[in-house]
XYZ file of N, CA and C in Angstrom:
405
model
N 154.152 154.877 -26.441
C 153.436 154.069 -25.479
C 153.986 152.665 -25.446
N 153.559 151.934 -24.460
C 154.031 150.570 -24.253
C 152.892 149.576 -24.386
N 153.254 148.319 -24.375
C 152.282 147.243 -24.382
C 151.805 147.016 -22.953
N 150.488 146.867 -22.792
C 149.872 146.681 -21.484
C 149.058 145.392 -21.514
N 149.324 144.499 -20.569
C 148.536 143.275 -20.434
C 147.625 143.441 -19.223
N 146.350 143.113 -19.411
C 145.375 143.258 -18.342
C 144.220 142.300 -18.562
N 143.460 142.076 -17.496
C 142.282 141.234 -17.589
C 141.088 142.023 -18.104
N 140.064 141.292 -18.506
C 138.867 141.923 -19.069
C 138.188 142.854 -18.071
N 138.033 142.431 -16.823
C 137.354 143.274 -15.834
C 138.128 144.565 -15.601
N 139.444 144.480 -15.542
C 140.261 145.691 -15.381
C 140.092 146.594 -16.589
N 140.114 146.023 -17.778
C 139.910 146.796 -19.013
C 138.562 147.507 -18.976
N 137.513 146.787 -18.615
C 136.184 147.396 -18.575
C 136.082 148.462 -17.497
N 136.786 148.305 -16.382
C 136.731 149.295 -15.304
C 137.424 150.596 -15.678
N 138.274 150.572 -16.694
C 139.021 151.763 -17.112
C 138.235 152.651 -18.065
N 137.031 152.253 -18.434
C 136.274 152.955 -19.467
C 136.225 154.462 -19.256
N 135.966 154.928 -18.053
C 135.865 156.356 -17.788
C 137.183 157.102 -17.824
N 138.300 156.376 -17.862
C 139.613 157.013 -17.835
C 140.170 157.326 -19.219
N 139.503 156.867 -20.253
C 139.982 157.128 -21.610
C 139.687 158.568 -21.994
N 140.557 159.160 -22.804
C 140.317 160.520 -23.265
C 139.447 160.498 -24.514
N 139.171 161.657 -25.073
C 138.248 161.769 -26.205
C 138.702 160.972 -27.425
N 140.003 160.789 -27.578
C 140.500 160.043 -28.738
C 140.390 158.535 -28.530
N 139.956 158.124 -27.324
C 139.802 156.701 -27.053
C 141.065 156.023 -26.585
N 142.073 156.785 -26.228
C 143.340 156.189 -25.784
C 143.639 156.582 -24.346
N 144.023 155.582 -23.565
C 144.423 155.826 -22.186
C 145.835 156.395 -22.133
N 146.753 155.770 -22.845
C 148.134 156.243 -22.908
C 148.497 156.359 -24.382
N 149.150 157.429 -24.772
C 149.485 157.598 -26.192
C 150.267 156.411 -26.730
N 149.769 155.822 -27.779
C 150.476 154.741 -28.445
C 150.419 153.397 -27.766
N 149.752 153.294 -26.620
C 149.710 152.022 -25.901
C 148.861 151.005 -26.651
N 149.266 149.751 -26.550
C 148.469 148.641 -27.076
C 148.052 147.792 -25.882
N 146.762 147.602 -25.724
C 146.227 146.810 -24.627
C 145.975 145.385 -25.092
N 146.541 144.424 -24.388
C 146.285 143.011 -24.636
C 145.387 142.546 -23.493
N 144.127 142.287 -23.825
C 143.121 141.940 -22.828
C 142.985 140.419 -22.764
N 143.235 139.856 -21.588
C 143.107 138.414 -21.395
C 141.701 138.135 -20.871
N 140.954 137.323 -21.613
C 139.573 137.024 -21.231
C 139.231 135.574 -21.531
N 138.498 134.962 -20.605
C 137.984 133.608 -20.855
C 136.707 133.666 -21.686
N 136.134 134.855 -21.812
C 134.886 135.042 -22.551
C 135.188 135.086 -24.047
N 134.801 134.049 -24.757
C 135.094 133.947 -26.193
C 134.373 135.008 -27.011
N 133.306 135.590 -26.461
C 132.518 136.589 -27.192
C 132.948 138.024 -26.911
N 133.909 138.223 -25.990
C 134.291 139.593 -25.625
C 134.998 140.297 -26.771
N 134.549 141.508 -27.057
C 135.165 142.364 -28.078
C 135.521 143.693 -27.420
N 136.781 144.128 -27.476
C 137.135 145.421 -26.883
C 136.492 146.561 -27.658
N 136.206 147.636 -26.948
C 135.504 148.770 -27.543
C 136.431 149.693 -28.332
N 137.730 149.548 -28.181
C 138.652 150.491 -28.814
C 139.647 149.777 -29.721
N 140.141 150.526 -30.699
C 141.042 149.930 -31.693
C 142.449 149.671 -31.172
N 142.789 150.191 -30.002
C 144.128 149.960 -29.451
C 144.133 148.806 -28.449
N 143.164 147.889 -28.602
C 143.093 146.717 -27.732
C 142.817 145.477 -28.566
N 143.397 144.381 -28.121
C 143.167 143.089 -28.757
C 142.888 142.071 -27.662
N 142.109 141.058 -27.972
C 141.730 140.050 -26.986
C 142.494 138.754 -27.231
N 142.966 138.161 -26.142
C 143.560 136.827 -26.175
C 142.876 136.010 -25.082
N 143.070 134.703 -25.117
C 142.337 133.857 -24.181
C 143.227 133.063 -23.237
N 144.520 133.418 -23.194
C 145.430 132.765 -22.248
C 146.651 133.652 -22.028
N 147.362 133.372 -20.954
C 148.605 134.093 -20.670
C 149.630 133.800 -21.758
N 149.700 132.555 -22.219
C 150.641 132.211 -23.295
C 150.363 133.035 -24.550
N 149.086 133.197 -24.892
C 148.727 134.024 -26.052
C 149.122 135.478 -25.824
N 148.910 135.964 -24.601
C 149.261 137.355 -24.282
C 150.757 137.576 -24.439
N 151.555 136.641 -23.937
C 153.011 136.762 -24.052
C 153.462 136.701 -25.507
N 152.866 135.813 -26.290
C 153.220 135.704 -27.709
C 152.858 136.982 -28.456
N 151.690 137.541 -28.161
C 151.254 138.783 -28.811
C 152.186 139.930 -28.424
N 152.534 140.024 -27.138
C 153.436 141.082 -26.676
C 154.798 140.954 -27.345
N 155.304 139.734 -27.449
C 156.600 139.509 -28.099
C 156.538 139.925 -29.560
N 155.441 139.598 -30.239
C 155.282 139.959 -31.652
C 155.253 141.469 -31.853
N 154.773 142.204 -30.850
C 154.735 143.668 -30.944
C 156.128 144.274 -30.787
N 157.074 143.508 -30.218
C 158.464 143.947 -30.141
C 158.779 144.962 -29.064
N 157.873 145.200 -28.146
C 158.107 146.172 -27.080
C 159.018 145.553 -26.022
N 160.065 146.268 -25.617
C 160.986 145.744 -24.607
C 160.403 145.794 -23.208
N 159.526 146.775 -22.946
C 158.887 146.889 -21.638
C 157.405 146.614 -21.796
N 156.918 145.639 -21.058
C 155.504 145.287 -21.060
C 154.987 145.543 -19.656
N 153.861 146.240 -19.553
C 153.284 146.558 -18.257
C 152.067 145.679 -18.007
N 151.963 145.159 -16.792
C 150.826 144.347 -16.369
C 150.085 145.156 -15.317
N 148.783 145.404 -15.537
C 148.070 146.300 -14.629
C 146.868 145.644 -13.944
N 146.768 144.325 -13.985
C 145.722 143.651 -13.219
C 144.705 142.942 -14.079
N 143.820 142.328 -13.412
C 143.542 142.158 -12.005
C 144.413 141.101 -11.341
N 143.923 140.661 -10.180
C 144.687 139.773 -9.334
C 145.160 138.502 -10.011
N 144.290 137.842 -10.764
C 144.668 136.588 -11.435
C 145.726 136.835 -12.508
N 145.649 137.974 -13.178
C 146.634 138.312 -14.216
C 147.987 138.602 -13.559
N 147.979 139.366 -12.450
C 149.230 139.601 -11.716
C 149.869 138.268 -11.327
N 149.076 137.388 -10.750
C 149.578 136.089 -10.282
C 150.175 135.283 -11.435
N 149.477 135.236 -12.555
C 149.938 134.446 -13.702
C 151.185 135.038 -14.354
N 151.329 136.357 -14.329
C 152.454 137.019 -14.992
C 153.696 137.132 -14.112
N 153.552 136.934 -12.817
C 154.678 137.118 -11.898
C 155.918 136.298 -12.274
N 155.797 135.037 -12.699
C 157.008 134.289 -13.070
C 157.765 134.889 -14.258
N 157.122 135.707 -15.062
C 157.744 136.316 -16.246
C 158.236 137.738 -15.971
N 158.103 138.171 -14.726
C 158.364 139.558 -14.360
C 159.776 139.743 -13.821
N 160.472 140.764 -14.344
C 161.814 141.104 -13.867
C 161.809 142.310 -12.939
N 160.837 143.198 -13.134
C 160.777 144.435 -12.360
C 159.323 144.737 -12.031
N 159.103 145.247 -10.819
C 157.757 145.612 -10.373
C 157.757 147.081 -9.984
N 156.811 147.825 -10.539
C 156.545 149.200 -10.131
C 155.267 149.130 -9.306
N 155.402 149.250 -7.998
C 154.299 148.990 -7.083
C 153.899 150.264 -6.355
N 152.615 150.580 -6.384
C 152.084 151.692 -5.606
C 151.446 151.112 -4.355
N 151.917 151.532 -3.188
C 151.379 151.070 -1.914
C 150.625 152.236 -1.293
N 149.298 152.136 -1.280
C 148.449 153.186 -0.726
C 148.291 152.921 0.762
N 148.525 153.942 1.577
C 148.498 153.800 3.029
C 147.075 153.935 3.558
N 146.273 152.900 3.340
C 144.903 152.862 3.857
C 144.416 151.420 3.857
N 143.356 151.176 4.589
C 142.682 149.876 4.557
C 141.542 150.001 3.564
N 141.476 149.095 2.609
C 140.422 149.150 1.599
C 139.946 147.739 1.285
N 138.676 147.618 1.024
C 138.121 146.329 0.624
C 138.329 146.127 -0.862
N 138.105 144.922 -1.309
C 138.227 144.643 -2.731
C 138.179 143.159 -2.987
N 138.146 142.805 -4.264
C 138.086 141.388 -4.607
C 139.269 140.947 -5.462
N 140.197 141.848 -5.731
C 141.408 141.514 -6.487
C 142.612 142.052 -5.715
N 143.611 141.213 -5.557
C 144.773 141.597 -4.769
C 146.052 141.255 -5.505
N 147.092 142.046 -5.241
C 148.409 141.747 -5.776
C 148.944 140.541 -5.016
N 149.595 139.609 -5.696
C 150.079 138.404 -5.004
C 151.162 138.723 -3.978
N 151.246 137.866 -2.973
C 152.315 138.005 -1.978
C 153.644 137.674 -2.655
N 154.649 138.485 -2.354
C 155.969 138.288 -2.946
C 156.881 137.581 -1.952
N 157.762 136.751 -2.458
C 158.783 136.107 -1.629
C 159.947 137.092 -1.545
N 160.195 137.619 -0.327
C 161.208 138.665 -0.147
C 162.571 138.295 -0.712
N 162.954 137.030 -0.606
C 164.285 136.626 -1.060
C 164.420 136.670 -2.585
N 163.308 136.801 -3.299
C 163.355 136.833 -4.760
C 163.404 138.253 -5.323
N 163.242 139.259 -4.454
C 163.148 140.641 -4.926
C 164.023 141.543 -4.083
N 164.599 142.547 -4.730
C 165.331 143.568 -3.975
C 164.732 144.923 -4.317
N 164.721 145.773 -3.324
C 164.140 147.101 -3.476
C 165.153 148.025 -4.137
N 164.771 148.604 -5.266
C 165.639 149.560 -5.957
C 165.399 150.980 -5.472
N 164.132 151.309 -5.213
C 163.825 152.666 -4.759
C 162.449 152.715 -4.108
N 162.276 153.721 -3.254
C 160.980 154.010 -2.634
C 160.815 155.518 -2.636
N 159.697 155.981 -3.155
C 159.352 157.404 -3.097
C 158.103 157.534 -2.246
N 158.212 158.287 -1.144
C 157.066 158.522 -0.270
C 156.320 159.759 -0.743
N 154.999 159.656 -0.807
C 154.164 160.783 -1.224
C 153.100 161.034 -0.160
N 152.898 162.299 0.150
C 151.913 162.700 1.139
C 150.611 163.049 0.437
N 149.489 162.735 1.096
C 148.193 163.050 0.497
C 148.126 164.538 0.182
N 147.374 164.860 -0.860
C 147.255 166.245 -1.301
C 145.893 166.441 -1.952
N 145.735 167.525 -2.703
C 144.433 167.815 -3.319
C 144.037 166.771 -4.373
N 144.999 166.045 -4.924
C 144.701 165.028 -5.941
C 144.653 163.608 -5.370
N 145.243 163.406 -4.200
C 145.338 162.067 -3.610
C 144.829 162.095 -2.177
N 143.863 161.244 -1.870
C 143.234 161.227 -0.550
C 144.077 160.545 0.525
N 145.106 159.806 0.120
C 145.900 159.033 1.077
C 147.391 159.180 0.782
N 148.198 159.011 1.826
C 149.639 158.894 1.616
C 149.882 157.616 0.811
N 150.948 157.609 0.010
C 151.273 156.402 -0.751
C 152.762 156.367 -1.043
N 153.254 155.178 -1.330
C 154.660 154.975 -1.667
C 154.751 154.366 -3.060
N 155.704 154.839 -3.841
C 156.011 154.252 -5.147
C 157.274 153.418 -4.948
N 157.149 152.113 -5.096
C 158.237 151.184 -4.822
C 158.649 150.495 -6.124
N 159.947 150.418 -6.361
C 160.459 149.684 -7.517
C 161.243 148.488 -6.989
N 160.850 147.299 -7.438
C 161.494 146.053 -7.038
C 162.081 145.375 -8.265
N 163.205 144.697 -8.056
C 163.836 143.968 -9.152
C 164.076 142.529 -8.705
N 163.842 141.602 -9.633
C 164.070 140.188 -9.309
C 165.565 139.959 -9.064
N 165.883 139.219 -8.002
C 167.272 138.927 -7.635
C 167.832 137.864 -8.563
């Protein structure tokens, strides 16, 4: 598994996705960024930090070459300057929400690949898997 950086609300929203062993991804370590000094993660594969700088230092100390950032919007925005590659899922639908991926400056990114997927029994909407790399 890899190191995953995410915000507290995103971490809490994933509760139903954990398997019986309490792990979302085998071997993953979750670094939860929270302004709430009293927040304690419910699982042993998560640690809490209180700033992006702390999250980056913790991730570096873990020695993982690939670090995944999975939200929310403020975490995406704060981590974008440190990002070399983006694995982006673009769902072909209009949806409401309160967290959004930041707008990208096209001249800073090049598209490495796009995989188009058609809705099926597991997915209600068409979607594209896009890989972008910083220029």
